[in-house]
PDB file of C-alpha atoms in Angstrom:
ATOM      1  CA  MET D   1      11.589 -20.874 -23.660  1.00  0.00           C
ATOM      2  CA  PRO D   2      11.484 -17.461 -21.954  1.00  0.00           C
ATOM      3  CA  ARG D   3       8.242 -15.530 -22.176  1.00  0.00           C
ATOM      4  CA  ALA D   4       7.402 -11.801 -22.228  1.00  0.00           C
ATOM      5  CA  ASP D   5       3.884 -10.735 -21.322  1.00  0.00           C
ATOM      6  CA  PHE D   6       2.855  -7.186 -22.189  1.00  0.00           C
ATOM      7  CA  TYR D   7       0.170  -5.684 -19.962  1.00  0.00           C
ATOM      8  CA  LEU D   8      -1.338  -2.741 -21.851  1.00  0.00           C
ATOM      9  CA  ILE D   9      -3.100  -0.441 -19.406  1.00  0.00           C
ATOM     10  CA  ASP D  10      -6.564   0.644 -20.431  1.00  0.00           C
ATOM     11  CA  LYS D  11      -8.729   0.506 -17.281  1.00  0.00           C
ATOM     12  CA  PRO D  12      -9.255   3.861 -15.532  1.00  0.00           C
ATOM     13  CA  ARG D  13      -7.979   2.444 -12.239  1.00  0.00           C
ATOM     14  CA  PHE D  14      -4.576   1.716 -13.762  1.00  0.00           C
ATOM     15  CA  ARG D  15      -4.532   4.666 -16.198  1.00  0.00           C
ATOM     16  CA  GLU D  16      -4.412   7.093 -13.279  1.00  0.00           C
ATOM     17  CA  GLN D  17      -1.728   5.154 -11.427  1.00  0.00           C
ATOM     18  CA  PRO D  18       0.164   2.600 -13.581  1.00  0.00           C
ATOM     19  CA  LEU D  19       2.282   1.463 -10.615  1.00  0.00           C
ATOM     20  CA  LEU D  20      -0.914   0.053  -9.104  1.00  0.00           C
ATOM     21  CA  LEU D  21      -0.832  -2.680 -11.757  1.00  0.00           C
ATOM     22  CA  VAL D  22       2.776  -3.417 -10.783  1.00  0.00           C
ATOM     23  CA  CYS D  23       1.600  -3.832  -7.171  1.00  0.00           C
ATOM     24  CA  GLU D  24      -1.154  -6.221  -8.262  1.00  0.00           C
ATOM     25  CA  LEU D  25       1.313  -8.288 -10.289  1.00  0.00           C
ATOM     26  CA  ALA D  26       3.776  -8.375  -7.370  1.00  0.00           C
ATOM     27  CA  LYS D  27       0.957  -9.433  -5.030  1.00  0.00           C
ATOM     28  CA  LYS D  28       0.022 -12.290  -7.351  1.00  0.00           C
ATOM     29  CA  ALA D  29       3.665 -13.403  -7.621  1.00  0.00           C
ATOM     30  CA  PHE D  30       4.067 -13.325  -3.835  1.00  0.00           C
ATOM     31  CA  ALA D  31       0.877 -15.360  -3.377  1.00  0.00           C
ATOM     32  CA  THR D  32       2.377 -18.075  -5.595  1.00  0.00           C
ATOM     33  CA  GLN D  33       5.765 -17.820  -3.845  1.00  0.00           C
ATOM     34  CA  GLN D  34       7.593 -16.520  -6.912  1.00  0.00           C
ATOM     35  CA  PRO D  35      10.363 -14.062  -6.046  1.00  0.00           C
ATOM     36  CA  VAL D  36      10.142 -11.085  -8.375  1.00  0.00           C
ATOM     37  CA  LEU D  37      12.604  -8.434  -9.489  1.00  0.00           C
ATOM     38  CA  VAL D  38      11.156  -5.076 -10.543  1.00  0.00           C
ATOM     39  CA  LEU D  39      13.397  -2.982 -12.790  1.00  0.00           C
ATOM     40  CA  THR D  40      12.381   0.669 -12.461  1.00  0.00           C
ATOM     41  CA  ARG D  41      13.230   3.539 -14.802  1.00  0.00           C
ATOM     42  CA  ASP D  42      14.813   5.669 -12.085  1.00  0.00           C
ATOM     43  CA  PHE D  43      15.243   6.014  -8.344  1.00  0.00           C
ATOM     44  CA  ALA D  44      12.137   8.193  -7.968  1.00  0.00           C
ATOM     45  CA  GLN D  45       9.980   5.479  -9.545  1.00  0.00           C
ATOM     46  CA  ALA D  46      11.597   2.866  -7.280  1.00  0.00           C
ATOM     47  CA  GLU D  47      10.763   4.938  -4.196  1.00  0.00           C
ATOM     48  CA  ALA D  48       7.194   5.550  -5.405  1.00  0.00           C
ATOM     49  CA  LEU D  49       6.673   1.816  -5.936  1.00  0.00           C
ATOM     50  CA  ASP D  50       8.199   1.047  -2.534  1.00  0.00           C
ATOM     51  CA  GLU D  51       5.704   3.409  -0.851  1.00  0.00           C
ATOM     52  CA  LEU D  52       2.736   2.173  -2.894  1.00  0.00           C
ATOM     53  CA  LEU D  53       3.446  -1.487  -2.048  1.00  0.00           C
ATOM     54  CA  TRP D  54       2.929  -0.578   1.633  1.00  0.00           C
ATOM     55  CA  ALA D  55      -0.366   1.219   1.046  1.00  0.00           C
ATOM     56  CA  PHE D  56      -2.204  -0.134  -2.009  1.00  0.00           C
ATOM     57  CA  ASP D  57      -4.040  -2.979  -0.225  1.00  0.00           C
ATOM     58  CA  ASP D  58      -4.916  -2.849   3.484  1.00  0.00           C
ATOM     59  CA  ASP D  59      -5.294  -6.632   3.591  1.00  0.00           C
ATOM     60  CA  ALA D  60      -1.998  -7.525   1.911  1.00  0.00           C
ATOM     61  CA  PHE D  61       1.561  -7.576   3.168  1.00  0.00           C
ATOM     62  CA  ILE D  62       4.119  -8.020   0.430  1.00  0.00           C
ATOM     63  CA  PRO D  63       7.718  -8.220   1.670  1.00  0.00           C
ATOM     64  CA  HIS D  64       9.718  -5.854  -0.510  1.00  0.00           C
ATOM     65  CA  GLN D  65      12.679  -3.499  -0.492  1.00  0.00           C
ATOM     66  CA  LEU D  66      14.904  -1.385  -2.652  1.00  0.00           C
ATOM     67  CA  ALA D  67      17.866  -3.403  -3.923  1.00  0.00           C
ATOM     68  CA  GLY D  68      21.294  -2.951  -2.463  1.00  0.00           C
ATOM     69  CA  ASP D  69      21.130  -4.626   0.967  1.00  0.00           C
ATOM     70  CA  ASP D  70      22.747  -7.824   2.181  1.00  0.00           C
ATOM     71  CA  ASP D  71      19.362  -9.548   2.422  1.00  0.00           C
ATOM     72  CA  ASP D  72      18.266  -8.875  -1.180  1.00  0.00           C
ATOM     73  CA  ALA D  73      18.195 -12.609  -1.941  1.00  0.00           C
ATOM     74  CA  LEU D  74      15.697 -13.192   0.888  1.00  0.00           C
ATOM     75  CA  THR D  75      13.227 -10.489  -0.152  1.00  0.00           C
ATOM     76  CA  ALA D  76      10.127 -11.558  -2.084  1.00  0.00           C
ATOM     77  CA  VAL D  77       9.877  -8.388  -4.182  1.00  0.00           C
ATOM     78  CA  LEU D  78      13.114  -6.625  -4.984  1.00  0.00           C
ATOM     79  CA  ILE D  79      12.923  -3.151  -6.547  1.00  0.00           C
ATOM     80  CA  ALA D  80      15.998  -2.204  -8.581  1.00  0.00           C
ATOM     81  CA  PRO D  81      16.608   1.260  -9.996  1.00  0.00           C
ATOM     82  CA  PRO D  82      19.286   1.680 -12.683  1.00  0.00           C
ATOM     83  CA  GLY D  83      22.834   1.388 -11.421  1.00  0.00           C
ATOM     84  CA  ILE D  84      22.074  -1.236  -8.771  1.00  0.00           C
ATOM     85  CA  ASP D  85      23.323  -4.710  -9.666  1.00  0.00           C
ATOM     86  CA  THR D  86      21.140  -7.597  -8.551  1.00  0.00           C
ATOM     87  CA  ALA D  87      21.035 -11.331  -9.100  1.00  0.00           C
ATOM     88  CA  ASP D  88      18.702 -12.561 -11.823  1.00  0.00           C
ATOM     89  CA  ARG D  89      15.319 -13.956 -10.853  1.00  0.00           C
ATOM     90  CA  PRO D  90      13.023 -16.160 -12.932  1.00  0.00           C
ATOM     91  CA  LEU D  91      10.220 -13.546 -12.807  1.00  0.00           C
ATOM     92  CA  LEU D  92      10.925  -9.952 -13.731  1.00  0.00           C
ATOM     93  CA  ILE D  93       8.687  -6.879 -14.036  1.00  0.00           C
ATOM     94  CA  ASN D  94      10.273  -4.460 -16.483  1.00  0.00           C
ATOM     95  CA  LEU D  95       9.423  -0.753 -16.301  1.00  0.00           C
ATOM     96  CA  ARG D  96      12.457   0.356 -18.273  1.00  0.00           C
ATOM     97  CA  GLU D  97      12.560   1.454 -21.888  1.00  0.00           C
ATOM     98  CA  THR D  98      14.819  -1.408 -23.000  1.00  0.00           C
ATOM     99  CA  CYS D  99      14.639  -5.179 -22.837  1.00  0.00           C
ATOM    100  CA  PRO D 100      16.303  -6.431 -19.666  1.00  0.00           C
ATOM    101  CA  PRO D 101      19.600  -8.274 -19.820  1.00  0.00           C
ATOM    102  CA  GLY D 102      20.121 -11.478 -17.852  1.00  0.00           C
ATOM    103  CA  ARG D 103      18.397 -14.768 -17.439  1.00  0.00           C
ATOM    104  CA  TYR D 104      14.710 -14.965 -16.718  1.00  0.00           C
ATOM    105  CA  GLU D 105      11.851 -17.302 -17.437  1.00  0.00           C
ATOM    106  CA  ARG D 106       9.207 -14.617 -17.663  1.00  0.00           C
ATOM    107  CA  VAL D 107       9.177 -10.843 -18.078  1.00  0.00           C
ATOM    108  CA  LEU D 108       6.090  -8.770 -17.357  1.00  0.00           C
ATOM    109  CA  GLU D 109       6.088  -5.517 -19.312  1.00  0.00           C
ATOM    110  CA  VAL D 110       3.717  -2.929 -17.832  1.00  0.00           C
ATOM    111  CA  VAL D 111       2.820  -0.402 -20.532  1.00  0.00           C
ATOM    112  CA  ALA D 112       0.972   2.801 -19.620  1.00  0.00           C
ATOM    113  CA  ALA D 113      -1.689   4.253 -21.928  1.00  0.00           C
ATOM    114  CA  ASP D 114       0.673   7.062 -22.987  1.00  0.00           C
ATOM    115  CA  PRO D 115       1.327   6.922 -26.776  1.00  0.00           C
ATOM    116  CA  ALA D 116       5.101   7.304 -26.305  1.00  0.00           C
ATOM    117  CA  GLU D 117       5.143   4.297 -23.967  1.00  0.00           C
ATOM    118  CA  ARG D 118       3.120   2.275 -26.454  1.00  0.00           C
ATOM    119  CA  ASP D 119       5.667   3.071 -29.167  1.00  0.00           C
ATOM    120  CA  GLY D 120       8.510   1.938 -26.892  1.00  0.00           C
ATOM    121  CA  SER D 121       6.685  -1.279 -26.097  1.00  0.00           C
ATOM    122  CA  ARG D 122       6.449  -2.104 -29.800  1.00  0.00           C
ATOM    123  CA  VAL D 123      10.231  -1.801 -30.100  1.00  0.00           C
ATOM    124  CA  ARG D 124      10.718  -4.127 -27.105  1.00  0.00           C
ATOM    125  CA  TRP D 125       8.133  -6.575 -28.519  1.00  0.00           C
ATOM    126  CA  ARG D 126      10.129  -6.881 -31.737  1.00  0.00           C
ATOM    127  CA  GLU D 127      13.395  -7.228 -29.795  1.00  0.00           C
ATOM    128  CA  TYR D 128      11.972 -10.071 -27.678  1.00  0.00           C
ATOM    129  CA  GLN D 129      10.790 -11.805 -30.856  1.00  0.00           C
ATOM    130  CA  ARG D 130      14.246 -11.374 -32.388  1.00  0.00           C
ATOM    131  CA  LEU D 131      15.738 -12.991 -29.274  1.00  0.00           C
ATOM    132  CA  GLY D 132      13.385 -15.980 -29.576  1.00  0.00           C
ATOM    133  CA  VAL D 133      11.232 -15.020 -26.591  1.00  0.00           C
ATOM    134  CA  GLU D 134       7.539 -15.956 -26.729  1.00  0.00           C
ATOM    135  CA  VAL D 135       5.461 -12.749 -26.519  1.00  0.00           C
ATOM    136  CA  ASN D 136       1.865 -12.258 -25.366  1.00  0.00           C
ATOM    137  CA  LYS D 137      -0.425  -9.230 -24.929  1.00  0.00           C
ATOM    138  CA  PHE D 138      -3.019  -8.600 -22.238  1.00  0.00           C
ATOM    139  CA  ASP D 139      -5.321  -5.578 -22.092  1.00  0.00           C
ATOM    140  CA  MET D 140      -5.660  -4.279 -18.566  1.00  0.00           C
TER     141      MET D 140
END
């Protein structure tokens, strides 16, 4: 059964920069050799995440790129803004305001502390439940 894990940001470290939690999740996935697809809200967010993945941890190298190249399938962390078609991956980090289409085993929903984002996450939570996806919540 597919699973959706909601990571609700509360710690000051992540409140100031929510994409930092995305980097930590991508780092953990890479360490366990799980290719991950990150669905961003827009191209600007995709570029910001791309830059942050290079700089957030001096001791970590996480192979990543923006989607749309011939070697997308070989990249550990693939960042996909809207409008770029990519192959499904078992692990997906969703930063968009809707539930992702496609086949996946696990979706990680990163939810900022902003009240509007929390409201949107509740809608996605109910949609995942309606689709028969197991949902979990983690306070970060």
